[in-house]
Each structure stands twice: as C-alpha cells, then as structure tokens.
Amino acid sequence: MKKICVVGSINMDLVIETNYPPVMGETVFGNNFKTVPGGKGANQAVAAAKLENDVSFIGAVGDDMFGAKLKENLKNSGVDVSGIENIGTSGIAMIIVSGGDNTIILEGGANQSVTPQLVDRYVELIKECDICIFQLEISSDAVLYAMKTAKDLGKYVVLNPTPVTGFIPKMFEYTDIFVVNEHEASALLDISVNNADEAKIACQMYLDKGIKQVIITLGSNGCVYNVGNEVKYAEAFKVDAVDSTAAGDSFIGAFCAEFDNLGVDEAIRYAQATSAIVVSRKGASVSIPTKNEVEKFLSCINNSK
Ligand code: RIB
C-alpha cells in the first residue's frame, strides 16, 4: 500500500450527452444530463484510493451544496479529506460527451483559492506521503510551491500539466514522473504529436530535459513511455468507449499506485486496464473501478490469449 497525497482540483461535473457538439452560434439537443463528482485531482485521488492505497488530499471545495457532496464522495471513496477547505463556490466543469469523447469548460471556483499558505497548513500530509501528485486546475503558484515542498522533503513528484496554460517550465526541476496526453505534449513542445512515432520523439525530448519517467497517453491509440533510456509503445485495450471522462486521471492514479511494485511495463498495463474500464462507463469518479475489478479485467485478458 502506497501513501499518496494529491494536491489539486475538485469539481462538480455538469455532463450532457449529444450526438454531435455544437459549433459557435448553433443550438443542439442533448440528453442524459447528470451532475457527477469530478475534477482531475479528485479523480486521480479516487483512482488511487479505490486501488487500495492510503490517499490524502490538499485542496478546496465551495462552501455550498456541491462542496458538501464533493467532499462526501471523496470520503466515501476512502480519501482523507482533512486537507480540504470550504471556500466560496465549488469548481464547475461543463462537459459535453459525444461519440465516447468529451470537451470541457472549467470555472475554477474554490480551486483558485488554493494558495501556498493553504498548502502550508496541511504540509503534514505531504510529509507523511511517499508520492505527491499534481495537475494544473489550481493556481500555478500553489502547484510550484507544493512541488518544491514535496521535492525538498524527498518525495516522488508526479506532474500532469493540464490545462497546459498553467504550466511553468520551472516545474520540470521538481518533476520525477511527467504524464501528458498527445494534445498537451504537442502544445507544450510546439511539435505535432498525433501518433506513436511522433509521441516517441516527444518522449525523448522530455527525457533530454532530465525527466526520469515520461508517459504520453494517446487515448484509444495506447501510450508511449520510457523504461530507463528505452522509449516504448503500448497498445490500448480495446473496449466499447462510452465516455472518456477521467480516463487519463485514473491512468495516473493507477500508475502511481503500482509503478514501484510492478515495474514500469506492468504498471503501464495496469493503468491501461484501469482507464479501459473507466471509458466503458459513464461519468468521472463514479466510473473508476476497484482493485478487484481491475484484476478481473486483466485476468480475463490473460485467459483469452
Ligand atoms: O479529466 C476529467 C476532469 O476534468 C473532469 O472530471 C472535470 O472536472 C475536469 O476537471
């Protein structure tokens, strides 16, 4: 069992499904509107907790009805919520799901109130953990400060730099594991990353910057990662995708939970199995499987070979 602290975002996801997403100025019908707990940080924490790790969280929800529900959802998933404050209004994500994929608009709300001072109030949670996970839906200042704090305390630091607009190059100095999807890699490196070959080039560029572990996820096309100096590709498991929300987040939670028990190759496979289950279900944190479900999925795959 790993001790993981997630410093990051918690949102209420307002999700609507539609046959095709509207272009600017267009009105389309949607269906199956749902309010689902999400936020990249929260989804990563729920994934690690459901995979039976000891997970704590530093962040903020609103002092409102959504805030209470979001905290309760984390608590029920086994996450220690003692580092979550109630401030203002909750973060909101408007999510359009179409053809198994999604687009997201964020209103940061309470997430934007996570400051270096707030992080300091819960520094004990960082001191107690082995691995600290960060994304960029809270203020970049708070992320940079918390990353440095975690690094100075000798912790393993994981960065998922999304949304990329919050990325600060200095964050590389404190990053041990860097996980991006193809769009983020492309935006951050200013090169095209549309397939495994281009992702391998991007992966090497990050390794050349001195990052020890790089993972570039390519959705249903698998992922590219390194084992030491070797850059590798892994195909994704084929499943019927209904909603990709939280697929990347659950991949990160699962990889962080398993990489030093299983080794990098097997942890990638474990993370891919976790996110394959997520995309075959609707919603963010509610779609994340338990350890038992991931193990069953993997043993079905092994038995069918
Ligand atoms: O990665 C998926 C998440 O991104 C959603 O749950 C939403 O809240 C946004 O943060």
mmCIF file with all atom_site columns, N, CA, C and O in Angstrom, residues 8 49 62 67 85 107 112 150 168 175 178 187 203 207 218 233 238 251 266 268 284 298:
data_model
loop_
_atom_site.group_PDB
_atom_site.id
_atom_site.type_symbol
_atom_site.label_atom_id
_atom_site.label_alt_id
_atom_site.label_comp_id
_atom_site.label_asym_id
_atom_site.label_entity_id
_atom_site.label_seq_id
_atom_site.pdbx_PDB_ins_code
_atom_site.Cartn_x
_atom_site.Cartn_y
_atom_site.Cartn_z
_atom_site.occupancy
_atom_site.B_iso_or_equiv
_atom_site.pdbx_formal_charge
_atom_site.auth_seq_id
_atom_site.auth_comp_id
_atom_site.auth_asym_id
_atom_site.auth_atom_id
_atom_site.pdbx_PDB_model_num
ATOM 1  N N  . GLY A 1 8   ? -4.583  19.290  -5.532  1.00 0.00 ? 8   GLY A N  1
ATOM 2  C CA . GLY A 1 8   ? -5.221  19.640  -6.797  1.00 0.00 ? 8   GLY A CA 1
ATOM 3  C C  . GLY A 1 8   ? -6.680  19.995  -6.739  1.00 0.00 ? 8   GLY A C  1
ATOM 4  O O  . GLY A 1 8   ? -7.187  20.476  -5.729  1.00 0.00 ? 8   GLY A O  1
ATOM 5  N N  . ALA A 1 49  ? -7.197  5.578   -4.362  1.00 0.00 ? 49  ALA A N  1
ATOM 6  C CA . ALA A 1 49  ? -7.848  5.049   -3.147  1.00 0.00 ? 49  ALA A CA 1
ATOM 7  C C  . ALA A 1 49  ? -8.611  3.765   -3.447  1.00 0.00 ? 49  ALA A C  1
ATOM 8  O O  . ALA A 1 49  ? -8.546  2.802   -2.679  1.00 0.00 ? 49  ALA A O  1
ATOM 9  N N  . GLY A 1 62  ? -16.286 24.474  -2.571  1.00 0.00 ? 62  GLY A N  1
ATOM 10 C CA . GLY A 1 62  ? -17.074 25.620  -2.162  1.00 0.00 ? 62  GLY A CA 1
ATOM 11 C C  . GLY A 1 62  ? -17.754 25.397  -0.821  1.00 0.00 ? 62  GLY A C  1
ATOM 12 O O  . GLY A 1 62  ? -17.906 24.267  -0.352  1.00 0.00 ? 62  GLY A O  1
ATOM 13 N N  . GLY A 1 67  ? -20.088 21.560  -2.665  1.00 0.00 ? 67  GLY A N  1
ATOM 14 C CA . GLY A 1 67  ? -18.877 21.333  -1.862  1.00 0.00 ? 67  GLY A CA 1
ATOM 15 C C  . GLY A 1 67  ? -19.075 20.162  -0.907  1.00 0.00 ? 67  GLY A C  1
ATOM 16 O O  . GLY A 1 67  ? -18.207 19.282  -0.779  1.00 0.00 ? 67  GLY A O  1
ATOM 17 N N  . GLU A 1 85  ? -10.368 22.523  2.312   1.00 0.00 ? 85  GLU A N  1
ATOM 18 C CA . GLU A 1 85  ? -11.085 23.635  2.955   1.00 0.00 ? 85  GLU A CA 1
ATOM 19 C C  . GLU A 1 85  ? -12.333 23.991  2.150   1.00 0.00 ? 85  GLU A C  1
ATOM 20 O O  . GLU A 1 85  ? -12.409 23.716  0.951   1.00 0.00 ? 85  GLU A O  1
ATOM 21 N N  . GLU A 1 107 ? -14.868 26.287  -14.637 1.00 0.00 ? 107 GLU A N  1
ATOM 22 C CA . GLU A 1 107 ? -14.938 27.503  -13.806 1.00 0.00 ? 107 GLU A CA 1
ATOM 23 C C  . GLU A 1 107 ? -14.240 27.089  -12.510 1.00 0.00 ? 107 GLU A C  1
ATOM 24 O O  . GLU A 1 107 ? -14.750 26.244  -11.764 1.00 0.00 ? 107 GLU A O  1
ATOM 25 N N  . GLN A 1 112 ? -9.294  27.889  -7.266  1.00 0.00 ? 112 GLN A N  1
ATOM 26 C CA . GLN A 1 112 ? -8.393  29.030  -7.448  1.00 0.00 ? 112 GLN A CA 1
ATOM 27 C C  . GLN A 1 112 ? -7.981  29.646  -6.112  1.00 0.00 ? 112 GLN A C  1
ATOM 28 O O  . GLN A 1 112 ? -7.115  30.511  -6.047  1.00 0.00 ? 112 GLN A O  1
ATOM 29 N N  . ALA A 1 150 ? 7.381   19.303  -1.682  1.00 0.00 ? 150 ALA A N  1
ATOM 30 C CA . ALA A 1 150 ? 7.409   17.834  -1.728  1.00 0.00 ? 150 ALA A CA 1
ATOM 31 C C  . ALA A 1 150 ? 8.808   17.345  -2.093  1.00 0.00 ? 150 ALA A C  1
ATOM 32 O O  . ALA A 1 150 ? 9.330   16.402  -1.491  1.00 0.00 ? 150 ALA A O  1
ATOM 33 N N  . ILE A 1 168 ? 4.497   26.045  -15.910 1.00 0.00 ? 168 ILE A N  1
ATOM 34 C CA . ILE A 1 168 ? 5.662   26.936  -15.754 1.00 0.00 ? 168 ILE A CA 1
ATOM 35 C C  . ILE A 1 168 ? 6.908   26.047  -15.916 1.00 0.00 ? 168 ILE A C  1
ATOM 36 O O  . ILE A 1 168 ? 7.027   25.034  -15.216 1.00 0.00 ? 168 ILE A O  1
ATOM 37 N N  . THR A 1 175 ? 10.052  17.659  -11.038 1.00 0.00 ? 175 THR A N  1
ATOM 38 C CA . THR A 1 175 ? 9.214   16.559  -11.536 1.00 0.00 ? 175 THR A CA 1
ATOM 39 C C  . THR A 1 175 ? 9.992   15.255  -11.705 1.00 0.00 ? 175 THR A C  1
ATOM 40 O O  . THR A 1 175 ? 11.028  15.227  -12.372 1.00 0.00 ? 175 THR A O  1
ATOM 41 N N  . PHE A 1 178 ? 6.292   12.568  -15.385 1.00 0.00 ? 178 PHE A N  1
ATOM 42 C CA . PHE A 1 178 ? 5.592   13.588  -16.167 1.00 0.00 ? 178 PHE A CA 1
ATOM 43 C C  . PHE A 1 178 ? 4.605   12.862  -17.075 1.00 0.00 ? 178 PHE A C  1
ATOM 44 O O  . PHE A 1 178 ? 5.018   12.041  -17.903 1.00 0.00 ? 178 PHE A O  1
ATOM 45 N N  . ALA A 1 187 ? 1.123   20.898  -27.545 1.00 0.00 ? 187 ALA A N  1
ATOM 46 C CA . ALA A 1 187 ? 1.070   22.320  -27.179 1.00 0.00 ? 187 ALA A CA 1
ATOM 47 C C  . ALA A 1 187 ? 2.331   22.742  -26.424 1.00 0.00 ? 187 ALA A C  1
ATOM 48 O O  . ALA A 1 187 ? 2.883   23.815  -26.673 1.00 0.00 ? 187 ALA A O  1
ATOM 49 N N  . CYS A 1 203 ? 8.573   12.122  -26.313 1.00 0.00 ? 203 CYS A N  1
ATOM 50 C CA . CYS A 1 203 ? 9.044   11.474  -25.077 1.00 0.00 ? 203 CYS A CA 1
ATOM 51 C C  . CYS A 1 203 ? 10.556  11.691  -24.926 1.00 0.00 ? 203 CYS A C  1
ATOM 52 O O  . CYS A 1 203 ? 11.033  12.078  -23.850 1.00 0.00 ? 203 CYS A O  1
ATOM 53 N N  . LEU A 1 207 ? 12.826  13.460  -22.010 1.00 0.00 ? 207 LEU A N  1
ATOM 54 C CA . LEU A 1 207 ? 13.935  12.762  -21.329 1.00 0.00 ? 207 LEU A CA 1
ATOM 55 C C  . LEU A 1 207 ? 15.196  13.606  -21.409 1.00 0.00 ? 207 LEU A C  1
ATOM 56 O O  . LEU A 1 207 ? 15.962  13.704  -20.445 1.00 0.00 ? 207 LEU A O  1
ATOM 57 N N  . LEU A 1 218 ? -2.169  8.362   -25.532 1.00 0.00 ? 218 LEU A N  1
ATOM 58 C CA . LEU A 1 218 ? -2.706  8.631   -26.879 1.00 0.00 ? 218 LEU A CA 1
ATOM 59 C C  . LEU A 1 218 ? -4.153  8.146   -26.982 1.00 0.00 ? 218 LEU A C  1
ATOM 60 O O  . LEU A 1 218 ? -4.590  7.691   -28.038 1.00 0.00 ? 218 LEU A O  1
ATOM 61 N N  . TYR A 1 233 ? 6.341   1.629   -26.712 1.00 0.00 ? 233 TYR A N  1
ATOM 62 C CA . TYR A 1 233 ? 4.935   1.888   -27.061 1.00 0.00 ? 233 TYR A CA 1
ATOM 63 C C  . TYR A 1 233 ? 4.077   0.743   -26.533 1.00 0.00 ? 233 TYR A C  1
ATOM 64 O O  . TYR A 1 233 ? 4.473   -0.421  -26.631 1.00 0.00 ? 233 TYR A O  1
ATOM 65 N N  . LYS A 1 238 ? -8.775  -2.873  -26.152 1.00 0.00 ? 238 LYS A N  1
ATOM 66 C CA . LYS A 1 238 ? -9.934  -2.479  -26.971 1.00 0.00 ? 238 LYS A CA 1
ATOM 67 C C  . LYS A 1 238 ? -11.222 -2.674  -26.166 1.00 0.00 ? 238 LYS A C  1
ATOM 68 O O  . LYS A 1 238 ? -11.504 -3.794  -25.733 1.00 0.00 ? 238 LYS A O  1
ATOM 69 N N  . PHE A 1 251 ? -5.757  6.621   -15.089 1.00 0.00 ? 251 PHE A N  1
ATOM 70 C CA . PHE A 1 251 ? -4.480  6.043   -15.546 1.00 0.00 ? 251 PHE A CA 1
ATOM 71 C C  . PHE A 1 251 ? -3.360  6.513   -14.600 1.00 0.00 ? 251 PHE A C  1
ATOM 72 O O  . PHE A 1 251 ? -2.537  5.721   -14.138 1.00 0.00 ? 251 PHE A O  1
ATOM 73 N N  . GLU A 1 266 ? 4.641   -3.288  -16.425 1.00 0.00 ? 266 GLU A N  1
ATOM 74 C CA . GLU A 1 266 ? 3.412   -3.878  -15.864 1.00 0.00 ? 266 GLU A CA 1
ATOM 75 C C  . GLU A 1 266 ? 2.497   -2.809  -15.266 1.00 0.00 ? 266 GLU A C  1
ATOM 76 O O  . GLU A 1 266 ? 1.270   -2.926  -15.310 1.00 0.00 ? 266 GLU A O  1
ATOM 77 N N  . ILE A 1 268 ? 2.179   0.185   -16.434 1.00 0.00 ? 268 ILE A N  1
ATOM 78 C CA . ILE A 1 268 ? 1.519   0.805   -17.589 1.00 0.00 ? 268 ILE A CA 1
ATOM 79 C C  . ILE A 1 268 ? 0.306   -0.043  -17.970 1.00 0.00 ? 268 ILE A C  1
ATOM 80 O O  . ILE A 1 268 ? -0.800  0.457   -18.202 1.00 0.00 ? 268 ILE A O  1
ATOM 81 N N  . ALA A 1 284 ? -17.286 10.695  -14.273 1.00 0.00 ? 284 ALA A N  1
ATOM 82 C CA . ALA A 1 284 ? -15.880 10.837  -13.875 1.00 0.00 ? 284 ALA A CA 1
ATOM 83 C C  . ALA A 1 284 ? -15.562 9.867   -12.749 1.00 0.00 ? 284 ALA A C  1
ATOM 84 O O  . ALA A 1 284 ? -15.392 8.669   -12.980 1.00 0.00 ? 284 ALA A O  1
ATOM 85 N N  . LEU A 1 298 ? -7.874  -7.856  -16.062 1.00 0.00 ? 298 LEU A N  1
ATOM 86 C CA . LEU A 1 298 ? -6.577  -8.326  -16.561 1.00 0.00 ? 298 LEU A CA 1
ATOM 87 C C  . LEU A 1 298 ? -6.546  -9.854  -16.667 1.00 0.00 ? 298 LEU A C  1
ATOM 88 O O  . LEU A 1 298 ? -5.988  -10.395 -17.616 1.00 0.00 ? 298 LEU A O  1
#
